[in-house]
Short mmCIF file of N, CA and C and ligand atoms in Angstrom, two decimals:
data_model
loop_
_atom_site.label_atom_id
_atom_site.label_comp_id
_atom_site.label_asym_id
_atom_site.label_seq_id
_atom_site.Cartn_x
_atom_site.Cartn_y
_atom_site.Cartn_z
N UNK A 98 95.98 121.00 53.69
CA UNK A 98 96.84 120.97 52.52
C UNK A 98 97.40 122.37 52.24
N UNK A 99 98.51 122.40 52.40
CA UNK A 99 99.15 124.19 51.68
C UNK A 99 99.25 124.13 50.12
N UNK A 100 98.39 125.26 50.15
CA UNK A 100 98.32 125.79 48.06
C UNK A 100 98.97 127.00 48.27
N UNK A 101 98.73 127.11 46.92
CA UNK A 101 98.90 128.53 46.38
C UNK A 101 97.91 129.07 46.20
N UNK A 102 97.48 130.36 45.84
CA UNK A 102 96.96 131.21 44.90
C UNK A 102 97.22 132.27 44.52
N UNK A 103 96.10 133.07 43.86
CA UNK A 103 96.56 134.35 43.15
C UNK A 103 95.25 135.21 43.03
N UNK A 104 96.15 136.29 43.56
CA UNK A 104 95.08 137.28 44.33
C UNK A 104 95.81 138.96 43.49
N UNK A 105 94.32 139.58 42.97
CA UNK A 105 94.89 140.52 42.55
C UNK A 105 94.17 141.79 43.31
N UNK A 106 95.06 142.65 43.61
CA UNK A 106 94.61 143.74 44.01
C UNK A 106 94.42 144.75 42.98
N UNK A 107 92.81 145.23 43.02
CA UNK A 107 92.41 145.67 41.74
C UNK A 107 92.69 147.35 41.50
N UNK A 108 92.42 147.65 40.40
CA UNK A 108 92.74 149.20 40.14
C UNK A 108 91.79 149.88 40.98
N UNK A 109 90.35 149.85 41.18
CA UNK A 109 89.89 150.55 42.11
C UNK A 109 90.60 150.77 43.80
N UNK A 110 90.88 149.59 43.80
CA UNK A 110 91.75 149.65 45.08
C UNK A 110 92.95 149.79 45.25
N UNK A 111 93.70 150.23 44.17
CA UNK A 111 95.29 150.61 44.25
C UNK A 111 94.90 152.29 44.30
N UNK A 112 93.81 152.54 43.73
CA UNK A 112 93.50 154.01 43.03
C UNK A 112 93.12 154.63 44.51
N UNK A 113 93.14 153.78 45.09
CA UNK A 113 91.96 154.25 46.86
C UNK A 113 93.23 154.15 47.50
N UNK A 114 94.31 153.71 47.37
CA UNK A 114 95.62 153.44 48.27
C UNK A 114 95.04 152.50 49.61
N UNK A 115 94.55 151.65 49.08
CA UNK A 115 94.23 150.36 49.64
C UNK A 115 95.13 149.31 49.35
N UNK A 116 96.27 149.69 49.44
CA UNK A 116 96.64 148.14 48.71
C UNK A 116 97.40 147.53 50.35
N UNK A 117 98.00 148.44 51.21
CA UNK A 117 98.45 148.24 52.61
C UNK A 117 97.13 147.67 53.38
N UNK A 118 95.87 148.55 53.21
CA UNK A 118 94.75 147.90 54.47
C UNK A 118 94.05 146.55 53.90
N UNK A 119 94.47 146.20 52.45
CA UNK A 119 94.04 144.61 52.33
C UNK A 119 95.29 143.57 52.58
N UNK A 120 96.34 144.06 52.19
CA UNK A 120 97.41 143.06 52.48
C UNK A 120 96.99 142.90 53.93
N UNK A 121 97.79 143.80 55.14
CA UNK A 121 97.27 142.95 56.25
C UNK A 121 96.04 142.09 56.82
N UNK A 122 94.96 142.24 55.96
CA UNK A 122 93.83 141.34 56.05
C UNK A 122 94.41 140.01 55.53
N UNK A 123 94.97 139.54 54.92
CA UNK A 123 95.98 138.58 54.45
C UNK A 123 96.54 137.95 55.46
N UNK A 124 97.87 138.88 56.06
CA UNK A 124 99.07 138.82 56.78
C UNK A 124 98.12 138.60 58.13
N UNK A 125 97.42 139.51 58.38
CA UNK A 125 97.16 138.81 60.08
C UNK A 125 96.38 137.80 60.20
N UNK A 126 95.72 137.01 58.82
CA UNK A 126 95.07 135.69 59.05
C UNK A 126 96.40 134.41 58.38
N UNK A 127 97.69 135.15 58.71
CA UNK A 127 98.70 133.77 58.28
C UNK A 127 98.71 133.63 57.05
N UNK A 128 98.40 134.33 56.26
CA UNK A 128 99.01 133.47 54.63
C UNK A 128 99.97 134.82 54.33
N UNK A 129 100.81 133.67 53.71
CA UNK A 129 102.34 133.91 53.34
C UNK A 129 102.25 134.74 52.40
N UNK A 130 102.68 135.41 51.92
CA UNK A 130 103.15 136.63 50.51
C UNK A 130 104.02 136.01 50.02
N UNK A 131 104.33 135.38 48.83
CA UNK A 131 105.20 134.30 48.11
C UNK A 131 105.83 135.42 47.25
N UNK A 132 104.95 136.33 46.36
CA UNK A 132 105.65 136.83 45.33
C UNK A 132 104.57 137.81 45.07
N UNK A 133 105.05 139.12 44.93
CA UNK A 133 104.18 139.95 44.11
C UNK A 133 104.79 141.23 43.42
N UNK A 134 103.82 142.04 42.38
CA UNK A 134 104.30 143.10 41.47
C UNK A 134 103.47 143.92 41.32
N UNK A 135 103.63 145.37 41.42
CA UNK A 135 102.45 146.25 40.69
C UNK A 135 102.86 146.62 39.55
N UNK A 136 101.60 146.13 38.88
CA UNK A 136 101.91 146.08 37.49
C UNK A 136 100.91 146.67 36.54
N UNK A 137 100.70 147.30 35.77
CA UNK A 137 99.72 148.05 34.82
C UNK A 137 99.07 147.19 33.45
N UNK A 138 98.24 146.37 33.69
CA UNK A 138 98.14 145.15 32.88
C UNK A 138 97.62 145.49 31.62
N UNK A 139 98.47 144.57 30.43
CA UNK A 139 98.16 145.18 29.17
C UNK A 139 96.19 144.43 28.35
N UNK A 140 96.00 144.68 27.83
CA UNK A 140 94.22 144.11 27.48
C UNK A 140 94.71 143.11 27.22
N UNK A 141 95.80 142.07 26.43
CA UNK A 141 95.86 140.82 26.19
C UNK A 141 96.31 139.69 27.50
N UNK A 142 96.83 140.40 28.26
CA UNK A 142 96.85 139.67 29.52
C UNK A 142 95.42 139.69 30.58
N UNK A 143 95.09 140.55 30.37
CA UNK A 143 93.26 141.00 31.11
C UNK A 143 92.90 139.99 30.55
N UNK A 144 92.57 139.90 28.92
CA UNK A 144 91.81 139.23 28.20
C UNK A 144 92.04 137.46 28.96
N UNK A 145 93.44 137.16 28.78
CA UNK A 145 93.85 135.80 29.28
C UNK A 145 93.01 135.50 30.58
N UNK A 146 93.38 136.47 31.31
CA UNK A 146 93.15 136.41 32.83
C UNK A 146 91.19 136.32 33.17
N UNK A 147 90.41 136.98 32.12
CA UNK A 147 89.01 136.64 32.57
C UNK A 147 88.26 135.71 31.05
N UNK A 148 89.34 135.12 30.33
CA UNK A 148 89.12 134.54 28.94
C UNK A 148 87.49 133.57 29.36
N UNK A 149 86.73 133.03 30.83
CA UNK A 149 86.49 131.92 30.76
C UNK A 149 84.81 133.09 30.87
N UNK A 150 85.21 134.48 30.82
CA UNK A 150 83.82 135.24 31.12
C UNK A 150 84.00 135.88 29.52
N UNK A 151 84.80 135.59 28.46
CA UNK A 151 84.94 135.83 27.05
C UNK A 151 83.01 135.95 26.70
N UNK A 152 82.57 136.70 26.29
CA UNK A 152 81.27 136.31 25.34
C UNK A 152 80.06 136.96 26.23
N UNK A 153 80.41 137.12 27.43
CA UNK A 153 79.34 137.67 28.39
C UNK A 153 79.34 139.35 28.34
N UNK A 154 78.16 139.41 28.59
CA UNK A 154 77.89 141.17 28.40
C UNK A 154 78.82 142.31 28.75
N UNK A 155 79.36 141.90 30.14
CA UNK A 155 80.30 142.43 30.91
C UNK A 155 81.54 142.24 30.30
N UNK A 156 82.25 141.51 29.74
CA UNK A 156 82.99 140.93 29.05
C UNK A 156 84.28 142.61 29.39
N UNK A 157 83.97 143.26 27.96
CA UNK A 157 84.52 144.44 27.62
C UNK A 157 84.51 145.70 28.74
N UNK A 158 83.70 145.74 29.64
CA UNK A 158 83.83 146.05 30.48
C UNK A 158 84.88 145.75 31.79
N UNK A 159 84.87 144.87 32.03
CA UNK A 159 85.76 144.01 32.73
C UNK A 159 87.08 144.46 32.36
N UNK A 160 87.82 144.41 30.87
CA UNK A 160 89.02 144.35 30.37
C UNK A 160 89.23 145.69 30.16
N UNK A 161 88.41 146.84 30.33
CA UNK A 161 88.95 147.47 30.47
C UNK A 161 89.04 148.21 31.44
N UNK A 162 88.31 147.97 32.42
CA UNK A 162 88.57 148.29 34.21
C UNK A 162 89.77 147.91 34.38
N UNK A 163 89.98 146.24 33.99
CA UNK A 163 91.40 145.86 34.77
C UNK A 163 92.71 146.39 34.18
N UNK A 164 92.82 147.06 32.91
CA UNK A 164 93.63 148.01 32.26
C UNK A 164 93.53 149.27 32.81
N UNK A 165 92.72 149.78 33.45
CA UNK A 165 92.76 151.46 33.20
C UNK A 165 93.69 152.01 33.86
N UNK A 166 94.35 151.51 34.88
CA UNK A 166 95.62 151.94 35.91
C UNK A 166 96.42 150.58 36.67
N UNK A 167 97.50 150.91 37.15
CA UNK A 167 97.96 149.15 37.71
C UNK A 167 97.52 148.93 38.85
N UNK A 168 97.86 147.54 38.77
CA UNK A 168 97.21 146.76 39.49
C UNK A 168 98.09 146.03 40.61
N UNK A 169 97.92 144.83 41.88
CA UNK A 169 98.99 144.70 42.51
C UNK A 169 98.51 142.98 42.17
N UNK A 170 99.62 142.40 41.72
CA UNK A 170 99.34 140.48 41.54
C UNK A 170 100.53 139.87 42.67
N UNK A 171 99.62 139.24 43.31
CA UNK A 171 100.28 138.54 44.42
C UNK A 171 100.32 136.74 44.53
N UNK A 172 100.94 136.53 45.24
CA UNK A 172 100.68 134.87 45.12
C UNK A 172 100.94 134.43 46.99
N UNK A 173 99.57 133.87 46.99
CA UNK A 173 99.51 133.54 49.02
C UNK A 173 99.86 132.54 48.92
N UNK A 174 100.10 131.59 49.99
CA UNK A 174 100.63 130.25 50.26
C UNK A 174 100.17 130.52 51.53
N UNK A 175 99.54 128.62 51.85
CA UNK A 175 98.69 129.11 53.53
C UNK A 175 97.77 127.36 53.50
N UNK A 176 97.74 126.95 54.33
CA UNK A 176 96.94 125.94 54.38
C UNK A 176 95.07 126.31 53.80
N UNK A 177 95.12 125.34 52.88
CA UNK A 177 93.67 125.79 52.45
C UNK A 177 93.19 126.99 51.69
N UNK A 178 94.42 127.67 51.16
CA UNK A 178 94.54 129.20 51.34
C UNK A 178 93.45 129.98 50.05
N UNK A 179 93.27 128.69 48.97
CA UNK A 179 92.65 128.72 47.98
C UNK A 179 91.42 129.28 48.89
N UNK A 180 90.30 128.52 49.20
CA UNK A 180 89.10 128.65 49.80
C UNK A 180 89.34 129.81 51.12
N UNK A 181 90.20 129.70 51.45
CA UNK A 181 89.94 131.26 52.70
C UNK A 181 90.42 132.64 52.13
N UNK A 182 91.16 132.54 51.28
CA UNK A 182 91.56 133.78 51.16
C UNK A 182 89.71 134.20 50.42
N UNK A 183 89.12 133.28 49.73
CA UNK A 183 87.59 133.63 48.97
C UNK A 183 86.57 134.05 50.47
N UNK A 184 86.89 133.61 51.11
CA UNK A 184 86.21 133.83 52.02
C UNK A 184 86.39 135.24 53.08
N UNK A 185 87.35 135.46 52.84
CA UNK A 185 88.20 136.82 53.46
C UNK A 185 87.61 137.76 52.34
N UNK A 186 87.81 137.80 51.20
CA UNK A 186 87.37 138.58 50.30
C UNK A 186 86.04 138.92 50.43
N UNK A 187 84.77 138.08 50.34
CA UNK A 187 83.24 138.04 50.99
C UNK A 187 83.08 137.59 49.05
N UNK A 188 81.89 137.80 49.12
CA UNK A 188 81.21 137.91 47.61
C UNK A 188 81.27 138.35 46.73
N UNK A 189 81.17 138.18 45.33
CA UNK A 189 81.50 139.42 44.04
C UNK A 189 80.84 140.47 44.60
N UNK A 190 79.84 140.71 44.82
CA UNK A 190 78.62 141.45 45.01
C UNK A 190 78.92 142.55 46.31
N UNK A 191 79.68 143.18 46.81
CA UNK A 191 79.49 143.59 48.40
C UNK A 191 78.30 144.12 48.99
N UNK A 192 77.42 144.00 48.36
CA UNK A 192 76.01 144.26 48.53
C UNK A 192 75.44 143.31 49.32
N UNK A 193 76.21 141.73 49.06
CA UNK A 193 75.97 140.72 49.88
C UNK A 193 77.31 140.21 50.40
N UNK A 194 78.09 140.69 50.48
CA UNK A 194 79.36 140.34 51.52
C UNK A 194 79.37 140.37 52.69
N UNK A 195 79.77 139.49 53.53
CA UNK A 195 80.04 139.39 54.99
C UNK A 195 80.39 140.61 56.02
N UNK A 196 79.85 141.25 56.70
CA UNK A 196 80.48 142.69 57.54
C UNK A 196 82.15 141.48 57.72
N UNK A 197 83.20 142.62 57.44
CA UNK A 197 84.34 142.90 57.88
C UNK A 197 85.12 141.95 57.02
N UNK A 198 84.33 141.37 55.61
CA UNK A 198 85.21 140.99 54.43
C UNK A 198 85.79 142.11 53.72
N UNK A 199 86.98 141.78 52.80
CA UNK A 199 87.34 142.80 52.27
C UNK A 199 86.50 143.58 51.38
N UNK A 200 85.49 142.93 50.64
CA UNK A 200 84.68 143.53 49.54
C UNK A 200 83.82 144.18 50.47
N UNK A 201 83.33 143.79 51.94
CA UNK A 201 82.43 144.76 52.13
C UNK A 201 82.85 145.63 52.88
N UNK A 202 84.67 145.80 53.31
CA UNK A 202 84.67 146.82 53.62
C UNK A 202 85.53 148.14 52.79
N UNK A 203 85.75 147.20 51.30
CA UNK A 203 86.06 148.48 50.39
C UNK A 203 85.81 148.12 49.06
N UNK A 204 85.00 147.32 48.87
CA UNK A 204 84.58 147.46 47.54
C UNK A 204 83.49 148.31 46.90
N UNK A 205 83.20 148.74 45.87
CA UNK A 205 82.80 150.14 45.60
C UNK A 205 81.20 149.45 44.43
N UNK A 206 81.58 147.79 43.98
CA UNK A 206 79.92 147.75 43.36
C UNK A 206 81.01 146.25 42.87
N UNK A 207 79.72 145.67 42.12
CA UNK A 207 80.31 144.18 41.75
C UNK A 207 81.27 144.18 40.75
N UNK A 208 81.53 145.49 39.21
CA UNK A 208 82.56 145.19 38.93
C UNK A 208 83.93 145.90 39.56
N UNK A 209 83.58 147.26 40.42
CA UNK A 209 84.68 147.86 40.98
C UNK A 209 84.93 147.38 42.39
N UNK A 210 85.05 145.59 42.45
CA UNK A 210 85.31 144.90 43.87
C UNK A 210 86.44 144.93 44.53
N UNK A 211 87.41 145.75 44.18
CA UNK A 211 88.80 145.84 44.56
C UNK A 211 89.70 144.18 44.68
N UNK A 212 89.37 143.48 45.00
CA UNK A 212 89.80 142.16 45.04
C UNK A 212 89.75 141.43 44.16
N UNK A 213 90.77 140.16 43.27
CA UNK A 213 90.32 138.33 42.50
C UNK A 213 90.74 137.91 43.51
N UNK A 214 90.60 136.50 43.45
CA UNK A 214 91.15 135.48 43.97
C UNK A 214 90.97 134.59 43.12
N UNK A 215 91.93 133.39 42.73
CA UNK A 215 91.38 132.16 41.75
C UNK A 215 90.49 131.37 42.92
N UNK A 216 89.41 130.60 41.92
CA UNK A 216 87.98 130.00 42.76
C UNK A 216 88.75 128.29 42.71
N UNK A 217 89.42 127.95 42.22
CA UNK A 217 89.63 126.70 42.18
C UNK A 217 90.97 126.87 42.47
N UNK A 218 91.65 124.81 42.29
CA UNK A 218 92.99 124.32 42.12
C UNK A 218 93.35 125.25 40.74
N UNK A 219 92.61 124.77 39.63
CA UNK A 219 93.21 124.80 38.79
C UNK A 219 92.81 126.06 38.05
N UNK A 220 91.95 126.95 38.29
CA UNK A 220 92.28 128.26 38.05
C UNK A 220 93.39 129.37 39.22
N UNK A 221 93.87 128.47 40.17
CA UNK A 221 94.79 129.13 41.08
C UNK A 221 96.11 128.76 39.78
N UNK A 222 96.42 127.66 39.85
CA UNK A 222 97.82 127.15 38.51
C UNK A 222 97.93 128.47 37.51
N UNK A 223 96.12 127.80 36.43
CA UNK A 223 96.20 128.77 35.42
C UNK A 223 96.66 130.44 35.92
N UNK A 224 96.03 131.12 36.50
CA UNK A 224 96.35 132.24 36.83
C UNK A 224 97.68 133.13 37.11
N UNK A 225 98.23 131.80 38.15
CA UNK A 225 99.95 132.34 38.83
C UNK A 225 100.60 132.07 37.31
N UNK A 226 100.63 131.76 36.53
CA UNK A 226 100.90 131.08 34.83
C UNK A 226 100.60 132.19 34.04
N UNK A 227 99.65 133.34 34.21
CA UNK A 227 99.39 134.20 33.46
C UNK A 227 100.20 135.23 33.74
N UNK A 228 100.03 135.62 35.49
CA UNK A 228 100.59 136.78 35.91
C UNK A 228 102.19 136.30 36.33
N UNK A 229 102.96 135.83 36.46
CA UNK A 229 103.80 135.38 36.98
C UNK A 229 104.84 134.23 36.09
N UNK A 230 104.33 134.10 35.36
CA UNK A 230 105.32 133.28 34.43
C UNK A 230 105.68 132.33 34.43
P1 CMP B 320 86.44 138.63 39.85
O1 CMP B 320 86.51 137.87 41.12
O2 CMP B 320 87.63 139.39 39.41
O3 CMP B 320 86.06 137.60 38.67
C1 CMP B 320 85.15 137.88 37.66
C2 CMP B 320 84.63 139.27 37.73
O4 CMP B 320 83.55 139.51 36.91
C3 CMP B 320 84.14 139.53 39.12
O5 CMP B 320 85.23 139.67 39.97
C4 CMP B 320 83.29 140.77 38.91
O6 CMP B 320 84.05 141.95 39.04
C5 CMP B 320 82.84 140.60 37.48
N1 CMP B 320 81.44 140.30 37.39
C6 CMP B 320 80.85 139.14 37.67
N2 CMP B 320 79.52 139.23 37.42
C7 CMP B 320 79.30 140.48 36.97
C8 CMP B 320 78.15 141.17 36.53
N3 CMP B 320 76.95 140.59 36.50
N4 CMP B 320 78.29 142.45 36.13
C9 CMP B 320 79.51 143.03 36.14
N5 CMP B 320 80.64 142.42 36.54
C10 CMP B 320 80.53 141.16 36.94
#
């Protein structure tokens, strides 16, 4: 089945000038680049974007990592693309990520993972809806 999703390249990893050595992790496994922007995200769009982790400890932390510098929001298209691009990424955690996923080969701790991806259908929708209009 070809989806969509929405994949953000995070401030730790725009800040590392990573944003070229994860795209081609993308591009040479075939998923399409539909649309993207670097963009410096304001706290009420952060807030939207992790609203469903609202109330958890990390919470405030989170929103303001993904504010502190911009960020790159992309949208893949790719058979299945939802579930592989998660799998290309490795784990929140790169502590337990796959050798030669993106998190374990530049993510810096579980909240400075350089990578999102939406985990579902319908947080892929919600998401491209937040960042993308
Ligand atoms: P992300 O894929 O952007 O979606 C939710 C984010 O919450 C996740 O990446 C992590 O960066 C962050 N996160 C999840 N669990 C924790 C945790 N226990 N402590 C700090 N950050 C977390």
């Amino acid at each position: 089945m070809i989806e969509k999703t929405l994949v953000l390249i995070k401030p730790d990893a725009v800040e590392r000038n990573l944003i070229g050595n994860i795209l081609v992790e993308y591009e040479r496994n075939g998923l399409k680049v539909l649309d993207m922007k670097l963009i410096h995200a304001t706290t009420s769009l952060a807030e939207q974007h992790y609203a469903e982790h609202k109330g958890k400890p990390f919470f405030n932390r989170l929103v303001s990592y993904l504010t502190r510098s911009p960020l790159v929001a992309l949208i893949l298209e790719g058979e299945n693309v939802i579930s592989r691009v998660r799998t290309l990424n490795g784990t929140t955690d790169p502590e337990t990520s796959q050798d030669n996923t993106i998190r374990a080969l530049y993510a810096l701790s579980m909240s400075e993972n350089a990578v999102h991806a939406s985990d579902s259908k319908e947080s892929a929708d919600r998401e491209r809806a937040i960042w993308f209009g």
